XYZ file of C-alpha atoms in Angstrom:
316
model
C -108.297 -44.457 -79.379
C -105.272 -43.089 -77.482
C -102.581 -40.382 -77.993
C -99.284 -41.848 -78.776
C -96.428 -40.590 -76.481
C -93.012 -41.876 -75.718
C -93.301 -44.010 -72.481
C -90.344 -42.041 -70.951
C -92.100 -38.604 -71.411
C -93.329 -37.360 -67.924
C -96.816 -36.739 -69.397
C -97.216 -40.493 -70.217
C -97.419 -41.568 -66.662
C -99.483 -38.502 -65.470
C -102.009 -38.970 -68.040
C -102.092 -42.692 -67.711
C -102.863 -42.302 -63.958
C -105.791 -39.859 -64.803
C -107.328 -42.438 -67.071
C -106.407 -40.668 -70.396
C -105.788 -43.367 -73.137
C -102.045 -43.152 -73.852
C -100.217 -45.708 -75.898
C -96.481 -46.184 -76.547
C -94.935 -45.967 -80.034
C -94.479 -49.752 -80.309
C -98.069 -50.328 -79.581
C -99.390 -47.576 -81.924
C -97.186 -48.977 -84.847
C -99.307 -52.232 -84.537
C -102.713 -50.567 -85.182
C -103.742 -50.543 -88.883
C -104.971 -46.895 -89.004
C -103.339 -43.566 -89.783
C -103.113 -41.422 -86.511
C -103.651 -37.728 -86.730
C -100.353 -35.849 -86.793
C -100.387 -33.098 -84.324
C -97.474 -30.816 -83.473
C -97.041 -28.722 -80.331
C -94.736 -25.631 -80.666
C -94.038 -25.204 -77.073
C -92.907 -21.658 -76.325
C -93.608 -21.744 -72.540
C -90.828 -21.775 -70.080
C -92.163 -24.843 -68.111
C -92.176 -27.121 -71.010
C -93.195 -30.391 -69.126
C -96.260 -28.862 -67.494
C -97.372 -27.284 -70.776
C -96.868 -30.419 -72.886
C -98.750 -32.457 -70.252
C -101.798 -29.852 -70.444
C -102.178 -30.082 -74.045
C -101.545 -33.780 -74.348
C -104.447 -34.227 -71.812
C -106.766 -32.298 -73.995
C -106.075 -33.716 -77.409
C -105.731 -37.234 -75.958
C -109.276 -37.314 -74.651
C -110.836 -37.887 -78.090
C -111.609 -41.346 -79.638
C -108.894 -41.038 -82.255
C -105.371 -41.973 -82.221
C -103.028 -38.906 -82.072
C -99.336 -38.775 -82.860
C -97.856 -35.910 -80.905
C -94.690 -34.279 -82.112
C -93.106 -31.666 -79.858
C -91.270 -28.689 -81.559
C -88.957 -26.061 -80.164
C -87.567 -22.824 -81.741
C -84.191 -23.979 -83.371
C -81.813 -21.549 -81.686
C -83.698 -20.621 -78.557
C -82.510 -22.478 -75.408
C -84.807 -23.143 -72.630
C -83.542 -21.950 -69.129
C -86.333 -23.785 -67.214
C -86.356 -27.234 -68.670
C -83.466 -29.729 -68.415
C -81.487 -30.114 -71.587
C -81.717 -33.881 -71.459
C -85.500 -33.488 -71.663
C -85.278 -31.155 -74.538
C -82.865 -33.375 -76.301
C -84.926 -36.491 -75.808
C -88.440 -35.241 -76.695
C -88.203 -32.013 -78.854
C -87.256 -31.390 -82.342
C -86.093 -28.049 -83.602
C -88.426 -26.482 -86.234
C -85.777 -26.562 -88.931
C -85.701 -30.276 -88.673
C -89.394 -30.883 -89.158
C -90.042 -28.047 -91.753
C -90.282 -30.555 -94.516
C -92.951 -32.730 -92.565
C -96.729 -32.170 -92.886
C -99.046 -32.209 -89.974
C -102.808 -32.360 -89.608
C -102.723 -29.843 -86.777
C -100.415 -27.557 -85.041
C -100.816 -25.783 -81.693
C -98.626 -22.669 -80.985
C -98.492 -22.004 -77.298
C -98.360 -18.696 -75.348
C -95.109 -17.156 -74.180
C -94.400 -14.603 -71.225
C -92.985 -12.033 -73.824
C -96.148 -9.854 -74.199
C -94.247 -6.776 -73.040
C -91.919 -7.004 -76.165
C -92.719 -5.675 -79.644
C -92.815 -8.674 -82.065
C -89.543 -7.517 -83.740
C -87.827 -7.515 -80.325
C -88.447 -11.198 -79.797
C -85.222 -13.151 -80.313
C -86.803 -15.850 -82.414
C -89.242 -13.653 -84.344
C -87.665 -14.338 -87.691
C -87.997 -17.944 -87.263
C -91.487 -17.536 -85.787
C -92.543 -15.718 -88.951
C -91.179 -18.697 -90.916
C -93.245 -21.005 -88.947
C -96.412 -19.090 -89.477
C -95.941 -18.976 -93.203
C -95.024 -22.753 -93.125
C -98.456 -23.532 -91.671
C -100.040 -22.345 -94.934
C -98.136 -25.061 -96.988
C -97.537 -27.850 -94.355
C -100.357 -27.747 -91.781
C -103.960 -28.458 -92.238
C -105.265 -26.494 -89.092
C -103.561 -24.225 -86.588
C -104.482 -23.244 -83.099
C -102.745 -20.219 -81.723
C -102.929 -19.892 -77.744
C -102.413 -16.408 -76.000
C -99.308 -14.765 -77.382
C -99.163 -17.491 -80.177
C -102.599 -16.393 -81.436
C -101.745 -12.856 -80.952
C -98.665 -13.207 -82.990
C -100.709 -15.020 -85.853
C -103.209 -12.216 -85.882
C -100.383 -9.662 -86.175
C -98.405 -11.595 -88.919
C -101.391 -12.499 -91.147
C -103.519 -9.439 -90.585
C -101.535 -6.687 -88.780
C -103.974 -6.725 -85.917
C -102.085 -5.088 -82.929
C -101.901 -6.097 -79.391
C -102.620 -3.381 -76.740
C -100.921 -3.039 -73.502
C -103.325 -3.100 -70.546
C -103.210 -0.745 -67.697
C -103.573 -3.749 -65.337
C -103.122 -7.467 -65.850
C -106.145 -9.618 -66.745
C -105.713 -12.369 -64.030
C -108.270 -14.868 -62.977
C -111.266 -16.767 -64.222
C -113.761 -15.033 -66.606
C -116.983 -15.895 -68.197
C -116.963 -15.619 -71.953
C -120.223 -15.715 -73.937
C -120.864 -17.598 -76.934
C -121.207 -15.332 -79.868
C -121.684 -17.939 -82.706
C -123.885 -20.828 -81.034
C -123.892 -22.791 -84.315
C -120.063 -22.782 -84.627
C -118.650 -26.380 -85.132
C -115.742 -25.260 -82.932
C -118.431 -24.706 -80.031
C -120.467 -27.863 -80.266
C -121.670 -28.721 -76.814
C -120.918 -25.438 -75.313
C -123.129 -23.638 -72.700
C -124.261 -20.104 -73.359
C -121.104 -19.059 -71.647
C -117.954 -20.697 -70.520
C -115.538 -20.025 -67.558
C -111.933 -19.631 -68.713
C -108.717 -18.832 -66.893
C -107.027 -15.548 -68.080
C -103.431 -14.433 -67.463
C -102.124 -11.568 -69.754
C -101.029 -7.985 -69.974
C -102.247 -7.366 -73.564
C -105.416 -7.632 -75.476
C -106.743 -7.569 -79.059
C -109.822 -5.458 -79.806
C -113.092 -6.514 -81.307
C -113.334 -3.762 -83.937
C -109.808 -4.286 -85.172
C -110.225 -8.044 -85.524
C -113.569 -7.769 -87.288
C -112.235 -5.093 -89.621
C -109.958 -7.895 -90.964
C -112.735 -10.329 -91.438
C -111.925 -12.338 -88.259
C -114.922 -13.945 -86.552
C -115.259 -13.661 -82.787
C -116.556 -16.926 -81.215
C -116.216 -16.098 -77.514
C -116.038 -12.829 -75.821
C -116.176 -11.425 -72.260
C -117.293 -8.099 -71.152
C -114.241 -7.864 -68.685
C -111.445 -9.227 -70.992
C -112.653 -8.893 -74.565
C -112.341 -11.301 -77.388
C -111.470 -14.810 -76.264
C -111.806 -17.289 -79.237
C -111.473 -15.960 -82.787
C -111.781 -17.784 -86.126
C -109.449 -17.049 -88.971
C -111.059 -19.104 -91.706
C -108.714 -17.834 -94.444
C -105.841 -19.223 -92.614
C -107.579 -22.389 -91.290
C -106.723 -21.168 -87.704
C -108.251 -20.412 -84.444
C -106.786 -18.046 -81.904
C -107.601 -18.300 -78.265
C -106.221 -15.565 -76.014
C -107.050 -17.234 -72.599
C -106.155 -20.745 -71.325
C -108.536 -23.609 -71.284
C -105.613 -25.815 -71.080
C -104.538 -24.751 -67.450
C -104.524 -27.071 -64.643
C -106.515 -26.289 -61.553
C -103.505 -24.897 -59.704
C -101.760 -22.958 -62.628
C -103.093 -19.533 -61.618
C -102.347 -20.363 -57.833
C -98.816 -21.158 -58.558
C -98.454 -17.917 -60.555
C -100.164 -15.975 -57.764
C -98.065 -17.706 -54.926
C -94.830 -16.983 -56.979
C -95.621 -13.255 -57.260
C -96.445 -13.042 -53.564
C -93.414 -14.746 -52.547
C -91.249 -12.383 -54.834
C -92.917 -9.387 -53.394
C -94.421 -8.441 -56.876
C -97.675 -6.404 -56.471
C -100.400 -8.746 -57.581
C -104.258 -8.919 -57.173
C -106.108 -12.081 -56.089
C -107.013 -13.820 -59.227
C -110.734 -12.841 -59.755
C -113.372 -15.598 -59.837
C -110.814 -18.378 -58.914
C -110.788 -18.953 -55.274
C -113.939 -19.795 -53.429
C -115.171 -16.481 -51.829
C -111.840 -14.848 -53.324
C -110.063 -16.427 -50.315
C -106.611 -17.659 -51.338
C -106.274 -19.730 -48.306
C -108.939 -22.027 -49.892
C -108.273 -24.446 -52.633
C -109.249 -23.180 -56.101
C -112.095 -24.834 -57.907
C -111.837 -25.897 -61.716
C -114.725 -24.578 -63.541
C -113.299 -24.705 -67.073
C -112.270 -28.246 -67.574
C -115.222 -29.532 -69.396
C -115.284 -26.661 -71.944
C -111.571 -27.103 -72.386
C -112.182 -30.703 -73.465
C -115.072 -29.598 -75.640
C -113.126 -27.004 -77.543
C -110.130 -29.105 -78.171
C -112.214 -32.132 -78.993
C -114.173 -30.131 -81.578
C -110.931 -29.053 -82.984
C -109.634 -32.533 -83.355
C -112.920 -33.756 -84.784
C -112.882 -31.084 -87.433
C -109.363 -32.043 -88.444
C -110.384 -35.641 -88.689
C -113.399 -34.798 -90.909
C -111.552 -32.697 -93.380
C -107.823 -33.512 -93.485
C -106.649 -35.420 -96.555
C -105.854 -39.187 -95.827
C -102.656 -38.712 -97.808
C -100.625 -36.266 -95.846
C -98.726 -35.302 -98.827
C -101.743 -33.357 -100.164
C -101.761 -31.019 -97.052
C -100.916 -27.616 -98.085
C -101.216 -28.369 -101.766
C -103.392 -26.243 -104.186
C -106.281 -28.671 -104.137
C -106.164 -28.805 -100.220
C -106.217 -25.007 -99.906
C -109.086 -24.779 -102.436
C -111.115 -27.365 -100.559
C -111.023 -29.777 -103.555
C -108.934 -32.576 -102.154
C -109.467 -33.315 -98.511
C -111.367 -36.566 -97.648
C -112.096 -38.079 -94.164
C -109.745 -40.597 -92.760
């Protein structure tokens, strides 16, 4: 089954050409099933690229997905046209009374800031608390995952002496985890961050590390108590995402290392090779499948006492 997107959203044509099953809102309304309601809180500057990346991953499952794009209420995007934001995004305060089967919170290039220095931090805290009463499962990505680990557990992010930038192999720590069904013993994943969360501090709070790298540390973490996953790297990246970041820094004269493990023979004159796409689809497909298996059919039950205690959810 397809992912439901507005036909005028740029991601619709991109994914349709790639063979991803997409369907317009009118067609979805004629199908006699309840689609999964997945929201994307998009904190990245380049909104269109990011929404396309995540729509590609969650739209690759055999389930119908109803995707809602969310932005912070007062924060204005400087890199995406206001017309696009007005047409396709809803401010959080407008959707806060709705319930969702899943929420993805993206990263944001604000790692250098303390959380309290982030202009929308108060509303972000509100969003994270809201997930416990209005969202069945949450997926925090990079800064989004770090913010959730800090908010719920006070696990601090630590500034790195040099940026983790490239493609890294993360080994599977929990082979029988339902989130890692179909994974190889390790998985290649793009990394682009200036901060890290440390294994001992995560485990001290009862968080379970599912993927970890010797070079870049914890990659994927399960927070069962908050029905959440935190991934600090970027399975959603396009083949050329790191290349565009590298080329931008070179053009700006910013000191930057060649992203490791990314180009053939570490030669930036050669095209990069995508070695993470299959594991990205597995991870997000497993997440969607787990949501499908456990979310209440009646969305009004999401976040209720019986849902939180595991007494109410039944498969769709």
